[in-house]
PDB file of C-alpha atoms and ligand atoms in Angstrom:
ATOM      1  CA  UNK U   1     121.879 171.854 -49.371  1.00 75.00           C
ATOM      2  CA  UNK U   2     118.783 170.020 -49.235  1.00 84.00           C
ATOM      3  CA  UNK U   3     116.988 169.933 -46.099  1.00 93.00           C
ATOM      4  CA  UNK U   4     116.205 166.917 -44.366  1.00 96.00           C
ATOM      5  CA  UNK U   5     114.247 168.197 -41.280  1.00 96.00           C
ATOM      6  CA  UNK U   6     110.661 167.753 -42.530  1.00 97.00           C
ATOM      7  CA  UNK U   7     111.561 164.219 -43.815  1.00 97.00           C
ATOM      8  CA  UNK U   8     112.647 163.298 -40.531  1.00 98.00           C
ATOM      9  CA  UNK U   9     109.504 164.764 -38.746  1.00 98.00           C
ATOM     10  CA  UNK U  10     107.059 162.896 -40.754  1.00 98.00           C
ATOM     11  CA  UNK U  11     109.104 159.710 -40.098  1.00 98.00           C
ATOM     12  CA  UNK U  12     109.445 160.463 -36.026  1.00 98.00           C
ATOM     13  CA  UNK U  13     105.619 160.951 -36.151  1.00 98.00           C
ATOM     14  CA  UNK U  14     104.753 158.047 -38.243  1.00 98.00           C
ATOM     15  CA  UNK U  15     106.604 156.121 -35.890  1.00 98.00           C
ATOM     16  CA  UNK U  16     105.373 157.220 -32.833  1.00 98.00           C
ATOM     17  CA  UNK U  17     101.649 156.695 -34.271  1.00 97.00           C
ATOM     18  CA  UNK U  18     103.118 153.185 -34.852  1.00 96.00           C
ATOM     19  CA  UNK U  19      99.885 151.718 -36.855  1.00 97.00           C
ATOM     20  CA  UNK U  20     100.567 149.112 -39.670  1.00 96.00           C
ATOM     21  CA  UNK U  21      99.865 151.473 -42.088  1.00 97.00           C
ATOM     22  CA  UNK U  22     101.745 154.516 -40.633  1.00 98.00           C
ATOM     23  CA  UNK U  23     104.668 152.422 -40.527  1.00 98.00           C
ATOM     24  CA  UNK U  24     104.715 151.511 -44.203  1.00 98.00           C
ATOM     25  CA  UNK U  25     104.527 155.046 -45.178  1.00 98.00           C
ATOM     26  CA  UNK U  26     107.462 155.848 -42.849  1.00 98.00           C
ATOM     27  CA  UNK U  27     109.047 153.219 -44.889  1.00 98.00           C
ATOM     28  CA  UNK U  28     108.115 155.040 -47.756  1.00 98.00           C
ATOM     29  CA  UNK U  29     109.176 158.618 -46.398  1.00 98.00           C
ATOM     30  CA  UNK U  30     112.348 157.043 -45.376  1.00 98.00           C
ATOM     31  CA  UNK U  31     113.015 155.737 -49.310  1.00 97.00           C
ATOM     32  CA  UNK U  32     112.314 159.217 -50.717  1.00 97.00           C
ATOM     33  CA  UNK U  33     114.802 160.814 -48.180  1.00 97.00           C
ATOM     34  CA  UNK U  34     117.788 158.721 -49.091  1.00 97.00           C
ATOM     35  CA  UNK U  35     116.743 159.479 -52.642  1.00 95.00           C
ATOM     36  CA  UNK U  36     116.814 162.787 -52.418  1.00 96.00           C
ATOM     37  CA  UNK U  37     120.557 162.428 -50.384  1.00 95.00           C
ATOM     38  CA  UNK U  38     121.871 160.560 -53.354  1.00 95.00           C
ATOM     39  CA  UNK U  39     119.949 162.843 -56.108  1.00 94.00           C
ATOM     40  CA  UNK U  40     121.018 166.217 -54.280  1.00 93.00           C
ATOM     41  CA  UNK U  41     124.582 164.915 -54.812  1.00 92.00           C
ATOM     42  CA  UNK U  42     123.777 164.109 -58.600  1.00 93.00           C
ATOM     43  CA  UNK U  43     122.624 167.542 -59.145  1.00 93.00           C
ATOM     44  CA  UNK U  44     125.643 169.613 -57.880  1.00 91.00           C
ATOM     45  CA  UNK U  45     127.838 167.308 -60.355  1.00 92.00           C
ATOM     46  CA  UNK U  46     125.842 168.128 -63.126  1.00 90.00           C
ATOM     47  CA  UNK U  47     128.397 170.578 -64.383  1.00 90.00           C
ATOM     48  CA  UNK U  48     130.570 167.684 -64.641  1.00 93.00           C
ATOM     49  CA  UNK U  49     128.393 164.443 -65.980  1.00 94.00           C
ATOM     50  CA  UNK U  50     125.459 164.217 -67.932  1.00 94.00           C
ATOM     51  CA  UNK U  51     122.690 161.766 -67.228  1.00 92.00           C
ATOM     52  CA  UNK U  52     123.631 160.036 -70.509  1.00 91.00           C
ATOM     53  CA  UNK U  53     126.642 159.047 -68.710  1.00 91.00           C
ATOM     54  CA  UNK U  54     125.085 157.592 -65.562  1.00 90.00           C
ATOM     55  CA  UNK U  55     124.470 153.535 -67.064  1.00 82.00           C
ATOM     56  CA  UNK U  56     122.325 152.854 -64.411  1.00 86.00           C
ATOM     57  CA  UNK U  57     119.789 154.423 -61.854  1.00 85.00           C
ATOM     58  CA  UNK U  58     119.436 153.042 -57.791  1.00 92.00           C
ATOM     59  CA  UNK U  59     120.776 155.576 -55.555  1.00 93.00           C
ATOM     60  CA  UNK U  60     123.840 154.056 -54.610  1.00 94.00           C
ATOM     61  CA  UNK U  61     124.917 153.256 -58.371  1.00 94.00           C
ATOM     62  CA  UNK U  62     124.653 157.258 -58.919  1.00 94.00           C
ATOM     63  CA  UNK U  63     126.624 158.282 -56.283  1.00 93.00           C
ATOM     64  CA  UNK U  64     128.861 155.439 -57.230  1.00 93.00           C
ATOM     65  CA  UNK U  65     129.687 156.971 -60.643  1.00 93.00           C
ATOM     66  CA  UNK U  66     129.926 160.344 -58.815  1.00 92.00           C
ATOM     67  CA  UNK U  67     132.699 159.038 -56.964  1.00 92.00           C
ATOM     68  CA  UNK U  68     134.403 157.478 -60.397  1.00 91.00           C
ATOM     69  CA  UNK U  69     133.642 160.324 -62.279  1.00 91.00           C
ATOM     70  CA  UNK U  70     133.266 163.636 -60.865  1.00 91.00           C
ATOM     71  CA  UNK U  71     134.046 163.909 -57.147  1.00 91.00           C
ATOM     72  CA  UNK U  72     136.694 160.602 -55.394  1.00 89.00           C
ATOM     73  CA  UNK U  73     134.882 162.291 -52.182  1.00 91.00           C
ATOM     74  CA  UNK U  74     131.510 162.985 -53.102  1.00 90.00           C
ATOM     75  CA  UNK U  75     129.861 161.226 -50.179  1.00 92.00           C
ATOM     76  CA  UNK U  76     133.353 161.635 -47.860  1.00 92.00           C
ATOM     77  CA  UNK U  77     133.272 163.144 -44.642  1.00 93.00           C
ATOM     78  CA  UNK U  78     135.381 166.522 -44.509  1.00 91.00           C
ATOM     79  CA  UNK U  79     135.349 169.987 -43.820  1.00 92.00           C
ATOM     80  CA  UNK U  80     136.292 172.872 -45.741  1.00 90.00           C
ATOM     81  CA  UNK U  81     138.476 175.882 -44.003  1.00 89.00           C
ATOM     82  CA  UNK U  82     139.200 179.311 -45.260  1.00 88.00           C
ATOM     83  CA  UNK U  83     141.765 181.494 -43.961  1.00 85.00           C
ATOM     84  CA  UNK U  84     140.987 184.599 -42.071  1.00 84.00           C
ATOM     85  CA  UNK U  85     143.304 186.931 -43.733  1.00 81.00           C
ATOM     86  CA  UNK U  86     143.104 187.114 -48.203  1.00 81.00           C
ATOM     87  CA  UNK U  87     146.468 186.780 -49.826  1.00 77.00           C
ATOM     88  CA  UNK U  88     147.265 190.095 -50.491  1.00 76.00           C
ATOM     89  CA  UNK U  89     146.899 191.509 -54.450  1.00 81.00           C
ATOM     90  CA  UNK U  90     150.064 191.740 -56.339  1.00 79.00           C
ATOM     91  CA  UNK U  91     151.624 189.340 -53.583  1.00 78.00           C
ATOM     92  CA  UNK U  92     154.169 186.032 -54.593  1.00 81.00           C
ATOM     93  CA  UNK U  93     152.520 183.022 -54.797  1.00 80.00           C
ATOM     94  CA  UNK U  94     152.326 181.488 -51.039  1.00 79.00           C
ATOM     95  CA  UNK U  95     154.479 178.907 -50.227  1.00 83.00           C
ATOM     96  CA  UNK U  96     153.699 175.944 -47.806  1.00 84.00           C
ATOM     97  CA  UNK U  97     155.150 177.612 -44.704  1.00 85.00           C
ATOM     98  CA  UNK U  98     152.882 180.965 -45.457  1.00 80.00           C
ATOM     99  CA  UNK U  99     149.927 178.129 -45.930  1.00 80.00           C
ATOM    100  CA  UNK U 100     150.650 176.932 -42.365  1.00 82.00           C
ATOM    101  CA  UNK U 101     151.291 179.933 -40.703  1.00 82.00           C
ATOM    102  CA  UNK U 102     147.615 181.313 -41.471  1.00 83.00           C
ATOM    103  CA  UNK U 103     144.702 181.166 -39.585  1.00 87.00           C
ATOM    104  CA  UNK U 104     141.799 179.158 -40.711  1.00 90.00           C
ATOM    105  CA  UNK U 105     138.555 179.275 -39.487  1.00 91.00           C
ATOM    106  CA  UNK U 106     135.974 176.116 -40.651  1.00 90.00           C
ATOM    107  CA  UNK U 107     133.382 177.051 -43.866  1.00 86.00           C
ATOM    108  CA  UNK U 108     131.269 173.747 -43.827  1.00 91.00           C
ATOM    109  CA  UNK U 109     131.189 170.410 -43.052  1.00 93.00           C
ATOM    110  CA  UNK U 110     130.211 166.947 -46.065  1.00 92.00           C
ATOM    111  CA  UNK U 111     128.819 164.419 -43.568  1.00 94.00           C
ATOM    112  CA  UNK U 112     129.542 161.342 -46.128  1.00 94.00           C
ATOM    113  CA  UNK U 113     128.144 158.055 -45.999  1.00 95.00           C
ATOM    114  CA  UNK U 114     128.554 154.263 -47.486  1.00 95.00           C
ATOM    115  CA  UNK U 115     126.299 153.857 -50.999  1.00 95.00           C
ATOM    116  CA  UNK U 116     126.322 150.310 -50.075  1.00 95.00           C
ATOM    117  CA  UNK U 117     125.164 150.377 -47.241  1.00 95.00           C
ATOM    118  CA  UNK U 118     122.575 152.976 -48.078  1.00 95.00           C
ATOM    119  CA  UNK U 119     121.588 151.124 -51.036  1.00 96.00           C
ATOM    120  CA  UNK U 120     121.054 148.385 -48.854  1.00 96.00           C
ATOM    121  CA  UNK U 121     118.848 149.977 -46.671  1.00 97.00           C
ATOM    122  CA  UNK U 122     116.889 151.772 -49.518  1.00 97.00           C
ATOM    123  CA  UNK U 123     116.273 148.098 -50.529  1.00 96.00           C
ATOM    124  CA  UNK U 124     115.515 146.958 -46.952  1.00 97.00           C
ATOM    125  CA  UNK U 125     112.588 149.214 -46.278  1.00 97.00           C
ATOM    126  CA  UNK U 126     111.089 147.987 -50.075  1.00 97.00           C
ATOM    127  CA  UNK U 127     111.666 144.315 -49.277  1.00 96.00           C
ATOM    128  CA  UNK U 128     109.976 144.387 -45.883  1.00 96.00           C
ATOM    129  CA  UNK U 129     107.171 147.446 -45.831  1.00 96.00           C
ATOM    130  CA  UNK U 130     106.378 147.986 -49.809  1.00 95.00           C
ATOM    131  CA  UNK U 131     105.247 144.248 -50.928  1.00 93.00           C
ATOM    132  CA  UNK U 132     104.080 141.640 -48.547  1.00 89.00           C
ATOM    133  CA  UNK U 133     105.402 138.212 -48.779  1.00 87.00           C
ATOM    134  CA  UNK U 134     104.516 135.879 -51.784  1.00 89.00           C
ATOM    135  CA  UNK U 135     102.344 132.878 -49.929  1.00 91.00           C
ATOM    136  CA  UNK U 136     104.408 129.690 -50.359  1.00 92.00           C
ATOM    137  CA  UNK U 137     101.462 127.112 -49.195  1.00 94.00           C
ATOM    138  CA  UNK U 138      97.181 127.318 -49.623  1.00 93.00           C
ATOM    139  CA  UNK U 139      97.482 127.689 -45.741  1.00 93.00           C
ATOM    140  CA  UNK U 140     100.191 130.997 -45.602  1.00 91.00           C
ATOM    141  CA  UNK U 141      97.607 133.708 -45.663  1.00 90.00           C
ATOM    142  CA  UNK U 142      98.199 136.588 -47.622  1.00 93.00           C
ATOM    143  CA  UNK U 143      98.705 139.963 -45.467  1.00 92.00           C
ATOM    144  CA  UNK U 144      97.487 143.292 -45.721  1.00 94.00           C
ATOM    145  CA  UNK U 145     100.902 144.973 -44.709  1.00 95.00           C
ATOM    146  CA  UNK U 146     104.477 143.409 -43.643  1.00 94.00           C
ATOM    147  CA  UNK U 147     105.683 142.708 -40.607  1.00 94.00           C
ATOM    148  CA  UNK U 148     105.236 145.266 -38.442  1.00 96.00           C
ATOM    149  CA  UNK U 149     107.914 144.648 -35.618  1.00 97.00           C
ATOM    150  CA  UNK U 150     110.847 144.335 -39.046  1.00 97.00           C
ATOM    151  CA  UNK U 151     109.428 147.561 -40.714  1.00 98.00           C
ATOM    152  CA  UNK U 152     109.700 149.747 -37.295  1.00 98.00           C
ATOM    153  CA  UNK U 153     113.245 148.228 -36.693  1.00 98.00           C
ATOM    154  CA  UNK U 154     114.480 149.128 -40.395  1.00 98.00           C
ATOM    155  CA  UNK U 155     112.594 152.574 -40.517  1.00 98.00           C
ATOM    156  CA  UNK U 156     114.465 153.572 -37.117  1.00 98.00           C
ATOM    157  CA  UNK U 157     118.085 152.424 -38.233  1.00 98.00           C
ATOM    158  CA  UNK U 158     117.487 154.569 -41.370  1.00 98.00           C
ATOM    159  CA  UNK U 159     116.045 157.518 -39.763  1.00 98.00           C
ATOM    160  CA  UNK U 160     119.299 157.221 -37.857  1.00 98.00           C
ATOM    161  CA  UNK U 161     121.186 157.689 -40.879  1.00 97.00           C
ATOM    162  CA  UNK U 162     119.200 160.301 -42.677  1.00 97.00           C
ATOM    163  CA  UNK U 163     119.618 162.129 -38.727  1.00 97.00           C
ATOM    164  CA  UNK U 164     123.108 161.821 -39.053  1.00 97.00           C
ATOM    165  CA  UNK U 165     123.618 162.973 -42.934  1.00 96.00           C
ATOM    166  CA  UNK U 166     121.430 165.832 -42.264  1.00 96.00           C
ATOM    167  CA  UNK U 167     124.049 167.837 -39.791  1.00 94.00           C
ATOM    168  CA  UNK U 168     125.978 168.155 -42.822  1.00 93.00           C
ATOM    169  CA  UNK U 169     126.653 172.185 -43.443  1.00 90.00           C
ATOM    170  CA  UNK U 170     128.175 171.496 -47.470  1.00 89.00           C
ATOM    171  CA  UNK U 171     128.025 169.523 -50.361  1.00 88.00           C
ATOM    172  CA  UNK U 172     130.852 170.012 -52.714  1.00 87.00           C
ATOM    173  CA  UNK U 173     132.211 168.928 -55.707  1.00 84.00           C
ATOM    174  CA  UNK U 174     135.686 167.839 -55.006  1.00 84.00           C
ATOM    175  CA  UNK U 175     138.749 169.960 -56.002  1.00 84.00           C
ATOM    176  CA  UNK U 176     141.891 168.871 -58.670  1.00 86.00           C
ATOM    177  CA  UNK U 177     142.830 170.141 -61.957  1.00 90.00           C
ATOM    178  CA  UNK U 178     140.195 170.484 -64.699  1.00 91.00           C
ATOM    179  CA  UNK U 179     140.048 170.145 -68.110  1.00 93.00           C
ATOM    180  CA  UNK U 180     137.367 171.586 -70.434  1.00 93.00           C
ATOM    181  CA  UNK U 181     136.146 171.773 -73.997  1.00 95.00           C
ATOM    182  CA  UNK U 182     133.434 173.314 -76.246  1.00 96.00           C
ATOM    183  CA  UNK U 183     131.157 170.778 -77.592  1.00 97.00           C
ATOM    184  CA  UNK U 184     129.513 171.025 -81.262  1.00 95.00           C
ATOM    185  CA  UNK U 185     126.497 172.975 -79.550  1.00 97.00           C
ATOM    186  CA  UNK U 186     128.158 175.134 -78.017  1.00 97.00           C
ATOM    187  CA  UNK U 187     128.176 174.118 -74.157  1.00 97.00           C
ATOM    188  CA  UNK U 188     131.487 174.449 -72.222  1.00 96.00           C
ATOM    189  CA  UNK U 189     131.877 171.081 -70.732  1.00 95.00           C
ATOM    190  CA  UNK U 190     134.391 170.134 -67.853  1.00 93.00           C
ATOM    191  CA  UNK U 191     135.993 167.017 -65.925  1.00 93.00           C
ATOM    192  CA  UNK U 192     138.272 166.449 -63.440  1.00 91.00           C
ATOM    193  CA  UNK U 193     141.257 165.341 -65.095  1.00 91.00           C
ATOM    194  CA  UNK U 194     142.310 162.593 -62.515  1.00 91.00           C
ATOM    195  CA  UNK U 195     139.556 161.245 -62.979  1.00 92.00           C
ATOM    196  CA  UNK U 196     139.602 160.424 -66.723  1.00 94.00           C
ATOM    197  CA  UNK U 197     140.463 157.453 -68.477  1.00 94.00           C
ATOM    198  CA  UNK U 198     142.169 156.962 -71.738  1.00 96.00           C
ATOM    199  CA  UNK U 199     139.187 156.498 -74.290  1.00 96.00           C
ATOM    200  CA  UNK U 200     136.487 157.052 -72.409  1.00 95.00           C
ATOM    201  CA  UNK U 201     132.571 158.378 -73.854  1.00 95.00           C
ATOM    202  CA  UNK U 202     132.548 161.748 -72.411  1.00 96.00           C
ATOM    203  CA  UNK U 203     128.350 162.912 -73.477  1.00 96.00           C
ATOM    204  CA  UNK U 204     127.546 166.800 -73.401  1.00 97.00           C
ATOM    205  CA  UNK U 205     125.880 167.823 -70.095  1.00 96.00           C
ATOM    206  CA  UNK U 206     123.440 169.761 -71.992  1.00 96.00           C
ATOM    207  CA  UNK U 207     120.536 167.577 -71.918  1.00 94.00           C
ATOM    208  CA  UNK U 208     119.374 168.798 -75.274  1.00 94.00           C
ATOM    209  CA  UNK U 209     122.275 167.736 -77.137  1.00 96.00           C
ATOM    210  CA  UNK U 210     122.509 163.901 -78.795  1.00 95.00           C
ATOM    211  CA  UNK U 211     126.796 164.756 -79.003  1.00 97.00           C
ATOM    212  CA  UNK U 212     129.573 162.798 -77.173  1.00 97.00           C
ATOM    213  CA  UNK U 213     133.413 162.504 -77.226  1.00 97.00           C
ATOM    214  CA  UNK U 214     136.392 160.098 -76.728  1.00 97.00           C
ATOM    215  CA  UNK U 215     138.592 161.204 -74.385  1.00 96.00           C
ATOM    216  CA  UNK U 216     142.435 160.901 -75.495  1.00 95.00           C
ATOM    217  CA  UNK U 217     144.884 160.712 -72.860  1.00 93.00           C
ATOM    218  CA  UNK U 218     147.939 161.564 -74.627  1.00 93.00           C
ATOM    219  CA  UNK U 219     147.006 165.076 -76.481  1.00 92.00           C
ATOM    220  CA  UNK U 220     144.078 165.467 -73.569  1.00 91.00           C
ATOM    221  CA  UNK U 221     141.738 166.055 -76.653  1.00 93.00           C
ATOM    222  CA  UNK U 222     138.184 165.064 -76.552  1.00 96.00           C
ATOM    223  CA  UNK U 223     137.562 163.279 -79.833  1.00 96.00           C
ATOM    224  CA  UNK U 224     133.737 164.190 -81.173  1.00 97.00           C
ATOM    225  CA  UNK U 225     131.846 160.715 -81.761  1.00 97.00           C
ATOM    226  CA  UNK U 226     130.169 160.832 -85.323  1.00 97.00           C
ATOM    227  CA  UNK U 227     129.206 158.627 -88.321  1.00 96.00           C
ATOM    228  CA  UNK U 228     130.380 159.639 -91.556  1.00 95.00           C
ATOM    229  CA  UNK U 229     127.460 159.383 -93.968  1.00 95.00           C
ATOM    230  CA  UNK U 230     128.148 160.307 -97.457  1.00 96.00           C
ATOM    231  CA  UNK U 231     125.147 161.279 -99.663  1.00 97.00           C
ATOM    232  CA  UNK U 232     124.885 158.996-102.598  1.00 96.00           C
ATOM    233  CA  UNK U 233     123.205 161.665-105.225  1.00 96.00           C
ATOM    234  CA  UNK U 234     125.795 164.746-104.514  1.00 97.00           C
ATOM    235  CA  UNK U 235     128.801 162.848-102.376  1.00 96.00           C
ATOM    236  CA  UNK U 236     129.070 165.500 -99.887  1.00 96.00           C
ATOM    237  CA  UNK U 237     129.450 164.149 -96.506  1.00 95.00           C
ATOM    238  CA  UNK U 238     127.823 164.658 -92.866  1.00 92.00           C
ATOM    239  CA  UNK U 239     128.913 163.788 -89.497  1.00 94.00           C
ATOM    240  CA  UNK U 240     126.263 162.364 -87.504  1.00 95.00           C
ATOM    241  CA  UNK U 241     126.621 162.149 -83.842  1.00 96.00           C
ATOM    242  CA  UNK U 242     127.051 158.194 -82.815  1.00 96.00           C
ATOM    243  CA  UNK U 243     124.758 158.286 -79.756  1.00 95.00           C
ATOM    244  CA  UNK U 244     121.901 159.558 -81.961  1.00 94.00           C
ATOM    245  CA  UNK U 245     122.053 156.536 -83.831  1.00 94.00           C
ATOM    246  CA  UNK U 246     123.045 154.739 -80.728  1.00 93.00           C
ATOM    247  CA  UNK U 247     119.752 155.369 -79.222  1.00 92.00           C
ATOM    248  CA  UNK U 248     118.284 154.725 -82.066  1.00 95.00           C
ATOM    249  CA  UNK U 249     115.231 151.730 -81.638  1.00 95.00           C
ATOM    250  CA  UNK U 250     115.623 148.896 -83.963  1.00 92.00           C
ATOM    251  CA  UNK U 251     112.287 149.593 -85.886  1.00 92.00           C
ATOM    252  CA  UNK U 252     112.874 153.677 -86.490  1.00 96.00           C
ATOM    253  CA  UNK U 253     114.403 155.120 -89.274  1.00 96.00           C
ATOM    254  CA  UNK U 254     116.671 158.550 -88.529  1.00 96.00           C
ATOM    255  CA  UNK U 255     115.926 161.288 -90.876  1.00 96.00           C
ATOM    256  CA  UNK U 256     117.898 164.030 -91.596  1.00 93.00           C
ATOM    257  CA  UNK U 257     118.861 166.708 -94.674  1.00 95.00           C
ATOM    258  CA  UNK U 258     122.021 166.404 -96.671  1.00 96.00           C
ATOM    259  CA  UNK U 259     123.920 169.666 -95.992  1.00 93.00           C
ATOM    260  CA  UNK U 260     125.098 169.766 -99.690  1.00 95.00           C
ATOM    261  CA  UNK U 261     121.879 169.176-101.962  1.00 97.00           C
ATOM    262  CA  UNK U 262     119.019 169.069 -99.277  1.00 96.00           C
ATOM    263  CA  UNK U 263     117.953 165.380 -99.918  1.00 96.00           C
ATOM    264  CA  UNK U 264     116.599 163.271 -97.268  1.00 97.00           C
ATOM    265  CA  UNK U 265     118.747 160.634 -96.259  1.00 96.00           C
ATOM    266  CA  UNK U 266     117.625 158.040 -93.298  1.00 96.00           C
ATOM    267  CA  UNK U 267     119.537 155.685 -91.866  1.00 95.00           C
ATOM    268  CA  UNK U 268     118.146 152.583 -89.716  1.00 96.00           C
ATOM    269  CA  UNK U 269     119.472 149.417 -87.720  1.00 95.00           C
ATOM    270  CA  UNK U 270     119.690 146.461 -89.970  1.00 93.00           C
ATOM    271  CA  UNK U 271     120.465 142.722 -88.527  1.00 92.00           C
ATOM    272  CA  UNK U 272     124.408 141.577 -90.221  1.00 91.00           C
ATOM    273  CA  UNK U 273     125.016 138.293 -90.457  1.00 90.00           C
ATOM    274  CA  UNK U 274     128.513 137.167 -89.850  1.00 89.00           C
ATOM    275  CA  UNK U 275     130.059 133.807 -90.922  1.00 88.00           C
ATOM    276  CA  UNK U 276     133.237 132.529 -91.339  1.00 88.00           C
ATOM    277  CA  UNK U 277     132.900 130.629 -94.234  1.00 82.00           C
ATOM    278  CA  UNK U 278     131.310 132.708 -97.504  1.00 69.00           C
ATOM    279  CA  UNK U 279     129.133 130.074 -99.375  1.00 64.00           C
ATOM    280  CA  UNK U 280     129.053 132.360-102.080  1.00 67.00           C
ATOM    281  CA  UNK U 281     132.644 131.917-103.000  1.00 59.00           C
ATOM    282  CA  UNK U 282     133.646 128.399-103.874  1.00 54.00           C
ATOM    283  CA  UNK U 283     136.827 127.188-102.446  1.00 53.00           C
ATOM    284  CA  UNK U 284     138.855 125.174-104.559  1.00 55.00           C
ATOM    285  CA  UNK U 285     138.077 121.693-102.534  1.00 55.00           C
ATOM    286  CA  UNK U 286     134.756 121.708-103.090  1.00 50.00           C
ATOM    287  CA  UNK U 287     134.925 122.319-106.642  1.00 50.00           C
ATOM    288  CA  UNK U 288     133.850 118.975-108.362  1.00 51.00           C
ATOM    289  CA  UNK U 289     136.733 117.312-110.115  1.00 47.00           C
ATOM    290  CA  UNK U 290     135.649 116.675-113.872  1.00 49.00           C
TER     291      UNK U 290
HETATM  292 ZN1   ZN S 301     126.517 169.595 -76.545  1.00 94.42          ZN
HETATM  293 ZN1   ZN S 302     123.524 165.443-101.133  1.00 94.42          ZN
END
């Protein structure tokens, strides 16, 4: 659990100092706070998404994919309970009467929240306290900070929010039947399988690694995503992983070894043209009659 206390005392004192400038770096204060709500949340799903998987990067789009991917309640409001007494060792599995007849006492608390509406806010405090408005006329005159009265207003509904998130006792990462596999370099990578979509890119969480897979639905297999590259001096062949050459820029060249006679083979993005007719084949129209 992250903790939220000192972001919400330097925003309470910024605010009660009230300057121009105090308020835009309450503003500020109050942009790194719902980051690091959204983040935290990123970084207990790690086990189950990789950053390569993520597409694109605001707060609320993370948490977003969190939801899609990892956790349907990863910013939900519930609360875990545990029973008092263990299931005893050696016992039959419980059945749903046993499950309601025990006594449960509450482990934590996820306070959840909108990602809209926090997005919208994380916007919000950018819009009005971190640029000042763009002059429209030679008269308009160009500020030193925003509008005070606006900024306060937004920084106190978000410090409302951040207030509220913070009495939350637990973050967790959602329950349901997993599936895992072993990926080329050796990481053990999971999802939740209700969550998973017929052909899907699954990438390694392992930050180091370059491989990804398809997911297939009906075997539940997780296909490895490679080019075959077959080495033109010895014909042995080499499965490179796709989102190597994926990320590959337009202007580099990818080097690697052939596996069978050690020659260095590169590959590279080259522009294709495509075109329905082929001018270099004469169709029998346009042959000239004699
Ligand atoms: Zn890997
Ligand atoms: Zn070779």
């Amino acid at each position: 659990m992250i903790d939220l206390q000192p972001s919400i005392t330097a925003i309470e004192n910024l605010l009660r100092d009230g300057s121009e400038a105090s308020l835009t770096y309450a503003a500020l204060e109050c942009r790194l706070a719902i980051e690091r709500i959204c983040y935290e949340r990123l970084r207990i799903a790690h086990d189950y998404i990789s950053n390569d998987d993520l597409k694109k990067w605001q707060p609320k789009d993370i948490v977003n994919v969190l939801i899609q991917e990892v956790d349907r309640n990863a910013a939900a409001t519930f609360t875990y309970f545990i029973s008092r007494e263990p299931v005893p060792e050696g016992a039959s599995p419980p059945t749903v009467e046993d499950f309601e007849q025990s006594e449960y006492i509450p482990f934590g608390t996820q306070i959840g929240f909108d990602p809209g509406e926090l997005g919208k806010l994380w916007n919000a405090l950018a819009n009005l306290a971190l640029h000042i408005s763009i002059p429209e006329t030679r008269d308009t005159p160009v500020t030193l900070y925003g509008e005070a009265e606006r900024i306060r207003k937004k920084v106190s509904e978000a410090l409302e929010e951040i207030k509220r998130i913070s009495q939350g006792t637990l973050l967790a990462t959602g329950l349901g039947e997993e599936v895992s596999f072993d990926c080329h370099c050796g990481t053990k990578n999971k999802r939740r399988l209700g969550l998973l979509k017929n052909g899907q890119t699954v990438s390694c969480i392992n930050p180091g690694c370059d491989e990804s897979y398809t997911y297939l639905e009906d075997t539940l297999e997780f296909g490895r995503r490679t080019l075959a590259i077959v080495c033109r001096r010895c014909g042995s062949q080499q499965d490179v992983p796709k989102k190597k050459v994926e990320k590959l820029p337009k202007d580099k060249r990818l080097y690697f070894s052939c596996e069978g006679c050690g020659e260095e083979i590169s590959i590279e993005w080259r522009p294709m043209q495509g075109q329905k007719t082929n001018p270099l084949v004469a169709s029998p129209e346009s042959t000239p009659s004699p």
